[in-house]
Coordinates of C-alpha atoms in Angstrom, one line a residue:
M1 CA 37.2 -70.5 -21.7
P2 CA 38.9 -73.3 -20.7
S3 CA 39.1 -71.7 -16.9
K4 CA 35.5 -71.3 -16.8
K5 CA 34.8 -75.2 -17.7
T6 CA 37.0 -76.7 -15.2
N7 CA 35.2 -74.1 -12.6
V8 CA 31.4 -75.6 -13.5
K9 CA 32.9 -79.1 -13.3
T10 CA 34.3 -78.3 -9.8
N11 CA 31.5 -76.7 -8.5
L12 CA 29.2 -79.6 -10.4
K13 CA 31.2 -82.2 -7.8
T14 CA 31.1 -80.4 -4.8
P15 CA 28.5 -82.4 -3.5
E16 CA 30.9 -85.7 -3.2
R17 CA 33.8 -83.8 -1.2
K18 CA 33.4 -83.3 2.4
G19 CA 33.9 -80.2 4.5
N20 CA 33.6 -78.2 1.4
E21 CA 32.1 -74.5 2.0
N22 CA 30.5 -74.8 -1.6
D23 CA 28.2 -77.2 -0.5
N24 CA 24.8 -75.0 -0.1
E25 CA 25.3 -73.3 -3.3
S26 CA 22.6 -74.5 -5.2
D27 CA 19.0 -73.5 -5.1
S28 CA 17.9 -76.1 -7.4
D29 CA 16.2 -80.0 -6.9
F30 CA 18.1 -81.1 -10.1
E31 CA 21.2 -81.6 -11.4
I32 CA 22.3 -80.0 -15.3
P33 CA 24.0 -81.7 -17.8
L34 CA 27.1 -80.7 -19.1
R35 CA 25.8 -80.1 -22.7
Q36 CA 23.3 -78.2 -21.5
I37 CA 26.1 -76.0 -19.9
K38 CA 28.3 -75.6 -22.8
R39 CA 25.3 -74.3 -25.1
K40 CA 24.7 -71.4 -22.9
K41 CA 26.3 -68.1 -23.1
T42 CA 27.9 -66.4 -19.9
I43 CA 25.8 -63.3 -18.8
P44 CA 28.1 -60.7 -16.9
V45 CA 25.7 -60.4 -13.7
K46 CA 26.4 -57.4 -11.2
Q47 CA 27.5 -57.9 -8.0
E48 CA 25.0 -55.3 -6.1
T49 CA 24.8 -55.5 -2.3
S50 CA 21.3 -55.1 -0.7
P51 CA 20.3 -54.2 3.1
Y52 CA 18.1 -57.0 2.7
F53 CA 20.1 -60.0 1.3
S54 CA 23.8 -60.3 2.3
N55 CA 26.5 -63.2 1.9
E56 CA 26.4 -64.1 5.1
G57 CA 23.7 -66.1 5.4
N58 CA 24.9 -68.1 2.5
N59 CA 28.3 -70.3 3.2
C60 CA 29.9 -69.3 -0.3
S61 CA 32.0 -66.6 -1.7
A62 CA 31.0 -63.8 -4.0
E63 CA 33.5 -65.3 -6.6
T64 CA 32.1 -68.5 -6.7
V65 CA 28.8 -67.4 -6.7
S66 CA 29.6 -65.3 -9.8
N67 CA 31.3 -68.1 -11.8
Y68 CA 28.6 -70.2 -10.6
S69 CA 25.6 -68.1 -12.0
S70 CA 27.4 -67.3 -14.9
A71 CA 27.6 -70.9 -16.5
T72 CA 23.7 -71.3 -15.1
C73 CA 21.6 -68.7 -14.7
S74 CA 18.6 -70.8 -13.8
L75 CA 20.3 -71.8 -10.7
Q76 CA 19.0 -68.5 -9.1
P77 CA 16.0 -68.0 -6.8
K78 CA 13.3 -66.3 -9.1
N79 CA 10.7 -67.2 -6.8
I80 CA 9.6 -64.3 -3.7
V81 CA 9.1 -67.7 -1.7
H82 CA 13.1 -68.2 -1.9
Y83 CA 14.3 -64.7 -1.2
L84 CA 12.3 -64.7 2.1
C85 CA 13.7 -68.5 3.1
N86 CA 16.8 -67.2 2.4
A87 CA 16.8 -63.9 4.2
K88 CA 19.0 -63.7 6.9
K89 CA 16.6 -64.1 9.7
N90 CA 13.9 -63.3 7.8
V91 CA 14.6 -59.7 8.0
I92 CA 12.1 -58.4 5.7
L93 CA 9.1 -60.5 7.5
N94 CA 10.2 -58.7 10.9
Q95 CA 10.9 -55.5 9.8
Y96 CA 7.2 -55.4 8.2
R97 CA 5.9 -56.6 11.9
E98 CA 8.2 -53.7 13.6
T99 CA 5.8 -51.2 11.1
F100 CA 2.5 -52.8 11.6
R101 CA 3.0 -53.0 15.7
S102 CA 4.3 -49.2 15.6
L103 CA 1.2 -48.6 13.8
V104 CA -1.4 -50.2 16.1
I105 CA 0.6 -48.8 19.2
K106 CA 0.4 -45.2 18.0
D107 CA -3.6 -45.7 17.5
I108 CA -3.7 -46.6 21.3
R109 CA -1.8 -43.9 22.5
N110 CA -4.4 -42.0 21.4
F111 CA -7.2 -43.6 23.1
F112 CA -9.7 -41.9 25.5
V113 CA -13.2 -43.1 26.9
Y114 CA -15.7 -43.0 24.3
R115 CA -18.2 -44.0 26.2
C116 CA -19.4 -45.2 29.7
N117 CA -22.0 -46.9 30.9
S118 CA -22.9 -48.4 34.4
P119 CA -26.2 -50.5 34.0
F120 CA -25.9 -52.9 36.8
S121 CA -26.1 -53.3 40.5
R122 CA -23.1 -55.7 41.1
R123 CA -19.7 -55.9 39.1
V124 CA -19.4 -57.0 35.9
T125 CA -17.9 -60.6 35.3
C126 CA -17.7 -61.3 31.5
L127 CA -18.0 -59.4 28.2
T128 CA -17.9 -60.6 24.7
W129 CA -17.7 -58.2 21.3
H130 CA -20.2 -59.9 18.4
P131 CA -17.8 -61.3 15.9
Y132 CA -19.8 -59.6 12.7
N133 CA -21.3 -56.0 14.1
S134 CA -18.2 -54.7 15.3
N135 CA -20.7 -51.9 17.4
V136 CA -22.5 -54.5 19.5
L137 CA -21.3 -55.9 22.8
A138 CA -22.7 -58.3 24.9
V139 CA -22.0 -58.1 29.1
G140 CA -22.9 -60.0 31.7
S141 CA -22.8 -59.3 35.8
K142 CA -22.2 -60.7 39.1
S143 CA -26.3 -60.6 39.7
G144 CA -26.9 -62.6 36.3
D145 CA -28.1 -59.0 34.3
L146 CA -27.5 -59.2 30.3
F147 CA -26.8 -56.0 28.5
L148 CA -27.0 -55.7 25.1
W149 CA -25.3 -52.3 24.1
N150 CA -25.3 -51.1 20.6
I151 CA -22.9 -48.3 21.0
S152 CA -23.6 -46.3 17.4
D153 CA -27.2 -46.6 18.7
E154 CA -29.4 -46.0 22.0
D155 CA -31.3 -49.4 21.2
N156 CA -29.6 -51.3 23.8
K157 CA -31.5 -54.4 25.3
F158 CA -31.3 -55.5 28.8
I159 CA -32.2 -58.8 30.9
H160 CA -33.0 -58.8 34.4
G161 CA -31.1 -61.6 36.1
S162 CA -32.6 -63.7 39.5
G163 CA -29.4 -62.5 42.0
P164 CA -26.4 -63.5 43.2
D165 CA -27.1 -67.0 42.4
G166 CA -27.3 -66.1 39.0
T167 CA -23.8 -65.1 38.0
I168 CA -22.7 -65.3 34.5
K169 CA -19.0 -66.6 34.3
A170 CA -19.1 -67.5 30.5
L171 CA -20.9 -65.2 27.5
K172 CA -20.8 -66.1 23.8
F173 CA -22.8 -64.8 20.7
D174 CA -24.6 -67.3 18.5
D175 CA -23.2 -66.5 14.9
L176 CA -26.5 -67.8 13.2
N177 CA -28.9 -65.1 15.6
P178 CA -27.2 -61.8 16.5
T179 CA -29.8 -61.0 19.4
R180 CA -29.2 -64.5 21.1
V181 CA -26.6 -65.3 23.6
Y182 CA -25.1 -68.7 24.9
T183 CA -24.4 -68.4 28.7
A184 CA -22.8 -70.7 32.0
S185 CA -23.9 -69.2 35.1
V186 CA -23.7 -70.1 38.6
N187 CA -27.3 -71.4 39.2
G188 CA -26.2 -74.5 37.3
T189 CA -27.7 -73.8 34.4
V190 CA -26.2 -73.4 30.6
C191 CA -29.0 -71.9 28.5
V192 CA -29.8 -69.6 25.4
Q193 CA -31.2 -66.4 25.9
D194 CA -32.7 -64.0 23.7
F195 CA -32.7 -60.0 23.8
L196 CA -36.2 -60.1 21.8
G197 CA -38.0 -61.5 24.5
K198 CA -38.3 -64.6 24.2
A199 CA -38.4 -67.2 26.8
S200 CA -34.8 -68.8 27.4
K201 CA -33.9 -72.5 26.9
V202 CA -31.9 -74.6 29.6
F203 CA -29.5 -76.9 27.5
L204 CA -28.0 -78.2 31.0
T205 CA -28.6 -78.1 34.6
I206 CA -26.7 -79.3 37.7
D207 CA -27.7 -79.2 41.5
S208 CA -26.1 -76.0 43.0
S209 CA -27.7 -75.7 46.2
R210 CA -24.6 -75.4 48.0
Y211 CA -23.4 -72.7 44.9
Q212 CA -19.7 -75.1 44.2
D213 CA -21.8 -77.3 41.6
Y214 CA -22.3 -74.9 38.4
Y215 CA -20.4 -74.6 34.9
S216 CA -18.0 -72.2 34.8
S217 CA -16.8 -71.9 31.3
L218 CA -18.0 -72.0 27.7
D219 CA -17.3 -71.8 24.1
V220 CA -19.3 -72.0 20.9
C221 CA -18.0 -73.5 17.4
T222 CA -20.0 -72.5 14.7
P223 CA -18.0 -74.4 11.8
N224 CA -18.4 -77.5 13.8
R225 CA -21.7 -76.6 15.5
T226 CA -21.0 -77.9 18.7
I227 CA -20.7 -76.4 22.2
V228 CA -18.2 -77.2 24.7
V229 CA -19.1 -76.7 28.7
G230 CA -17.0 -77.2 31.6
D231 CA -17.8 -77.1 35.6
T232 CA -16.4 -76.9 38.8
K233 CA -15.9 -80.8 39.1
G234 CA -13.3 -81.0 36.2
Y235 CA -15.9 -82.5 33.7
V236 CA -16.5 -81.0 30.0
T237 CA -19.3 -81.7 28.0
M238 CA -19.9 -81.0 24.3
M239 CA -23.5 -81.0 22.4
T240 CA -25.0 -79.5 19.2
L241 CA -26.3 -75.6 18.9
D242 CA -29.7 -77.3 19.8
G243 CA -28.6 -78.7 23.4
Q244 CA -28.0 -82.7 22.2
E245 CA -25.4 -83.8 24.3
I246 CA -22.6 -85.6 22.0
W247 CA -19.9 -86.8 24.9
T248 CA -19.0 -86.1 28.5
S249 CA -15.6 -86.7 30.2
R250 CA -13.5 -85.6 33.2
L251 CA -10.8 -84.1 31.5
H252 CA -9.3 -82.1 34.7
K253 CA -9.0 -82.9 38.3
Q254 CA -10.4 -79.5 39.7
K255 CA -12.8 -76.6 38.3
V256 CA -12.5 -76.0 34.4
T257 CA -12.0 -72.1 34.2
H258 CA -11.6 -72.0 30.6
T259 CA -12.5 -73.6 27.2
E260 CA -11.7 -72.2 23.6
F261 CA -11.6 -73.3 20.4
S262 CA -8.8 -72.7 18.1
P263 CA -9.5 -70.8 15.3
R264 CA -7.1 -72.2 13.2
E265 CA -8.2 -75.9 13.5
N266 CA -11.9 -76.4 14.5
W267 CA -10.8 -79.9 15.8
L268 CA -8.6 -78.3 18.8
L269 CA -9.7 -77.8 22.3
A270 CA -7.5 -75.7 24.7
T271 CA -8.8 -76.2 28.5
A272 CA -7.5 -74.2 31.2
S273 CA -8.0 -75.5 35.0
L274 CA -7.4 -74.9 38.6
D275 CA -5.0 -78.0 38.3
R276 CA -2.1 -75.7 37.3
T277 CA -2.8 -77.2 33.4
V278 CA -4.0 -76.7 30.4
R279 CA -4.5 -79.4 27.8
M280 CA -4.8 -79.3 24.0
W281 CA -7.7 -82.1 23.3
D282 CA -8.8 -83.4 19.6
I283 CA -12.2 -83.4 19.7
R284 CA -12.3 -86.1 17.1
N285 CA -10.7 -88.5 19.1
M286 CA -11.6 -88.4 22.6
K287 CA -10.7 -92.1 23.9
N288 CA -6.9 -91.4 23.5
S289 CA -5.3 -88.7 26.2
Y290 CA -4.6 -85.6 26.0
L291 CA -2.1 -83.8 23.1
E292 CA -0.1 -81.8 25.2
V293 CA -0.1 -80.7 28.9
L294 CA 1.1 -77.4 29.6
Q295 CA 2.3 -77.5 33.6
H296 CA 1.8 -73.8 35.5
H297 CA 3.3 -72.9 39.0
K298 CA 0.0 -71.6 39.9
P299 CA -3.9 -72.1 38.9
V300 CA -4.9 -70.8 35.0
N301 CA -7.4 -68.6 34.9
S302 CA -7.7 -68.8 30.9
A303 CA -5.8 -69.7 28.1
Y304 CA -6.7 -67.9 24.4
F305 CA -5.6 -68.6 20.8
S306 CA -3.8 -65.7 19.1
S307 CA -6.2 -63.9 16.9
T308 CA -4.2 -63.6 13.9
D309 CA -3.4 -66.8 13.3
G310 CA -3.9 -69.0 16.2
V311 CA -0.5 -70.1 16.6
R312 CA 0.0 -68.4 19.7
L313 CA -1.8 -69.7 23.3
L314 CA -1.7 -66.8 25.8
T315 CA -2.3 -68.1 29.5
T316 CA -3.1 -66.1 32.5
D317 CA -2.4 -67.1 36.0
Q318 CA -3.6 -66.8 39.5
H319 CA -0.8 -64.3 40.8
S320 CA 2.1 -62.8 38.7
Q321 CA 2.5 -65.1 35.1
L322 CA 1.4 -64.9 31.5
R323 CA 2.8 -67.5 29.4
V324 CA 3.3 -67.5 25.6
Y325 CA 3.0 -70.9 23.9
R326 CA 3.7 -71.7 20.2
G327 CA 2.7 -74.3 18.1
P328 CA 2.4 -76.6 16.5
L329 CA 4.2 -78.2 19.4
W330 CA 3.4 -75.6 22.1
T331 CA 7.0 -75.1 23.2
L332 CA 7.2 -72.2 25.6
E333 CA 8.2 -69.1 23.9
N334 CA 8.0 -66.5 26.9
V335 CA 7.3 -66.0 30.7
I336 CA 6.3 -62.4 31.5
I337 CA 6.3 -61.1 35.3
H338 CA 2.6 -59.3 36.0
P339 CA 1.1 -58.3 38.8
H340 CA -2.7 -59.5 38.3
R341 CA -3.0 -61.5 41.5
Q342 CA -6.6 -62.9 42.8
F343 CA -8.8 -61.5 44.8
Q344 CA -12.3 -62.9 46.2
H345 CA -14.3 -59.6 45.5
L346 CA -12.4 -59.1 42.1
T347 CA -13.5 -60.1 39.1
S348 CA -10.3 -62.4 37.8
I349 CA -8.0 -60.4 35.5
K350 CA -7.7 -62.3 31.5
A351 CA -5.1 -61.3 29.7
Q352 CA -6.4 -61.2 25.8
W353 CA -5.0 -60.7 21.9
H354 CA -5.6 -57.9 19.8
P355 CA -7.4 -58.5 16.7
L356 CA -4.8 -57.3 14.3
E357 CA -1.2 -58.1 16.0
D358 CA 0.5 -60.5 17.8
I359 CA -0.3 -57.9 21.0
I360 CA -0.8 -59.0 24.4
V361 CA -3.9 -56.8 26.7
V362 CA -3.8 -57.0 30.3
S363 CA -5.1 -54.8 33.2
R364 CA -2.3 -54.4 36.1
Y365 CA -3.2 -54.8 39.6
P366 CA -0.2 -53.0 41.4
D367 CA 1.5 -55.4 43.7
P368 CA 4.3 -54.3 46.0
S369 CA 5.6 -57.8 46.9
L370 CA 7.0 -58.2 43.6
K371 CA 10.7 -57.2 42.6
D372 CA 9.8 -55.7 39.0
C373 CA 6.8 -53.4 40.5
A374 CA 8.0 -50.1 41.7
G375 CA 5.8 -48.0 44.3
N376 CA 4.4 -45.6 42.3
D377 CA 3.0 -48.7 40.2
L378 CA -0.4 -47.4 38.0
R379 CA -3.8 -49.4 37.8
A380 CA -3.0 -48.9 34.0
I381 CA -3.7 -51.4 30.6
D382 CA -0.3 -52.9 29.7
F383 CA 0.5 -54.0 25.9
F384 CA 3.6 -56.5 25.7
D385 CA 4.8 -58.0 22.8
A386 CA 4.2 -61.3 22.4
E387 CA 7.1 -62.1 20.8
S388 CA 9.7 -60.5 22.5
G389 CA 7.8 -60.3 26.2
S390 CA 8.7 -56.5 26.4
L391 CA 5.9 -53.5 27.5
L392 CA 4.9 -51.6 24.5
Y393 CA 2.7 -49.3 26.4
Q394 CA 0.4 -48.4 29.8
L395 CA -3.0 -46.9 28.9
F396 CA -4.0 -44.5 31.9
R397 CA -6.0 -41.8 32.0
L398 CA -7.4 -39.4 34.9
G399 CA -10.7 -40.5 36.3
V400 CA -10.0 -44.1 35.5
S401 CA -8.6 -45.3 38.9
G402 CA -10.4 -48.8 39.1
I403 CA -8.9 -52.0 38.9
V404 CA -9.9 -52.9 35.4
S405 CA -10.2 -56.9 35.3
L406 CA -11.5 -57.3 31.4
N407 CA -10.4 -55.9 28.5
A408 CA -11.8 -57.0 24.8
F409 CA -11.3 -55.3 20.9
N410 CA -13.5 -55.8 19.0
H411 CA -12.8 -57.7 15.7
L412 CA -11.8 -54.6 13.7
G413 CA -9.4 -53.3 16.5
E414 CA -11.0 -50.0 17.1
Y415 CA -12.6 -50.2 20.0
L416 CA -11.5 -51.3 23.3
A417 CA -14.2 -52.6 26.0
S418 CA -13.2 -52.6 29.5
G419 CA -14.7 -54.1 32.6
M420 CA -14.1 -52.1 35.6
G421 CA -16.2 -53.0 38.5
M422 CA -19.8 -52.0 38.0
T423 CA -18.8 -49.6 34.8
I424 CA -18.5 -50.6 31.6
L425 CA -15.7 -48.5 29.4
I426 CA -15.1 -48.0 26.0
W427 CA -12.2 -46.6 24.4
R428 CA -11.4 -45.8 21.0
T429 CA -8.9 -43.4 19.0
D430 CA -9.3 -39.2 18.5
H431 CA -10.3 -39.0 15.5
G432 CA -11.2 -35.3 14.2
G433 CA -10.7 -33.8 17.6
I434 CA -13.8 -36.2 19.2
Q435 CA -12.4 -35.8 22.3
E436 CA -11.9 -31.8 22.5
K437 CA -15.6 -31.5 21.2
L438 CA -16.8 -33.5 24.3
N439 CA -14.5 -31.9 26.4
K440 CA -16.2 -28.2 25.1
R441 CA -20.1 -29.8 25.7
I442 CA -19.0 -30.3 29.1
T443 CA -17.9 -27.1 30.1
R444 CA -21.0 -24.8 31.1
P445 CA -21.5 -21.2 30.3
K446 CA -22.0 -19.1 33.1
T447 CA -24.9 -18.8 34.9
N448 CA -26.9 -15.5 36.4
D449 CA -25.7 -16.2 39.6
Q450 CA -21.9 -15.8 38.7
T451 CA -22.6 -13.1 36.3
S452 CA -23.9 -11.2 39.3
Q453 CA -21.0 -12.2 41.2
D454 CA -18.5 -10.5 38.7
S455 CA -20.4 -7.5 38.3
K456 CA -20.3 -7.2 42.5
S457 CA -16.9 -7.8 42.5
K458 CA -16.0 -5.0 39.7
R459 CA -18.4 -2.6 41.8
L460 CA -16.4 -3.1 45.0
R461 CA -12.7 -2.5 43.4
R462 CA -14.5 0.8 41.5
N463 CA -15.5 1.6 45.0
C464 CA -12.1 0.9 46.6
K465 CA -10.3 3.0 44.1
K466 CA -12.6 5.9 44.9
L467 CA -11.8 5.8 48.7

C-alpha cells in the first residue's frame, strides 16, 4: 500500500515539473483531492491492445497508465468523443471514409447510359437537378431553349428561346415552385420562367446590343430569400426572390463567371472571375472588404462548395488545374493537374462534387502538351479523391466519344447527368440487369429477307454436295 500512495502523489505533482513525459496523462479538467483517492479501492485494469487505439499516440508508458488508472478510474475517458480525439490520426473516421468512398466508386463502376436525349439545335450550356425531386432535370442551350426532363415520366416540357442572343449562362430551380426556374442570359436579362406556359417575369436588364455586357452567373438562396447575379463587368447584384434590388457592387475587375452561396453558412458567398481570383464575402456586411481572396494562375470558371458539409471549395480554371480549399481559413489543400483547356465552341468544363462523398467529378479534354497526359488519353469522366488528390476511376463507355463538358449528380447520387455537345446523357447503375434487357430489346429478330437468304445458302450447299 505505501508504494501505491507514493505513485499517486508523484503523478499528481508532475504538472509542476518541466520536461517530464507524464504531463499529458490526465484527461480530466479538475484535480481530485487526496482524501477521495485514499477512500477508493484499487480496481485491477486489464492491459489490452486495440487496433484502433495504441500507446504511441499518448506520451506515457504502460506502467504509469496502469498505476494511475488503478488509483482513479474516473480519469479514464468514457465519452466516444474523447476516444475519437485520442485516436492516432482519427483512424476510425478514416476507415469509415474509405469504406463509404469505396462503395460510391463501386456503384459508379457499374454506370451505363440509361437515357439519352437531344432536344436542342445547339449545344448544352447549363444543367441542374431539382433539389427535392430526384427525377427532374432542367437544361439550357446556346439558343436560349429550356428543357424540363422528367426521367421517370414522358411528360416533358420545352420552352423555345430567341436564338444565339438568348444563350443561357446560368440556371437555378425555384425551390418553392418546381415548375419555375431562374435564368441569366446573354441577351442581358435575368428572369424567372414557368414551364406551365405562364409569361416570364424579367427582373434585371442590360443593354447587350454588342453581346459584350450580359449577366453571366446566378445563384439562389431560399433560406435568405435572395438571388445573387454577376455580370461581365465584374458587378454583383443581390435582390429578393420578387426581383427587388438590395445592393449592387463591383466585386471583381473582370467578368464574374460563378456565384454561389455556402450550404453551411447562408451568409457566406463565393465569387469566381476572369481576373484569376476567387473571393469570399459576408453578405451581412458588404461595406467592408472581402473575407478571403484565392489567387489562381489562370482565369477561373467555377467555385463550388462541397455538398456533404460545405467545408471544402472546388475551383476549376481555364487550363489544367483543379484546386481544393478547406475552410474555415480556406487554405489550399490540393492542386490536381487535369486537362480541361478552354475552347471557343465548347461549353466551359466545370468540376462538380458528388453529393454523398467528397469526390470530384470532372470531364477530361486530352491535352498532348501536358506531361502527365499520355498519347492514348480518353475523353472520359474522371473521379478524384478531394483529400488525397488521387484518381479513383475513369468513366468511359463505347459510343460516348464526345467531350462531356458538364456533369451533375442528383441529390441522392443515383443519377448522373452529362452535357455532351447537343446531347444529354443520364447515367445510372445497372440494377437487376437493366442493361442486358435494353440490349435484348435492341437486337432485332430475323426478317423475311434474312430467312430467305439462309434457305438459299442451304440449297446451294446441298447442290454442291450432289455435284
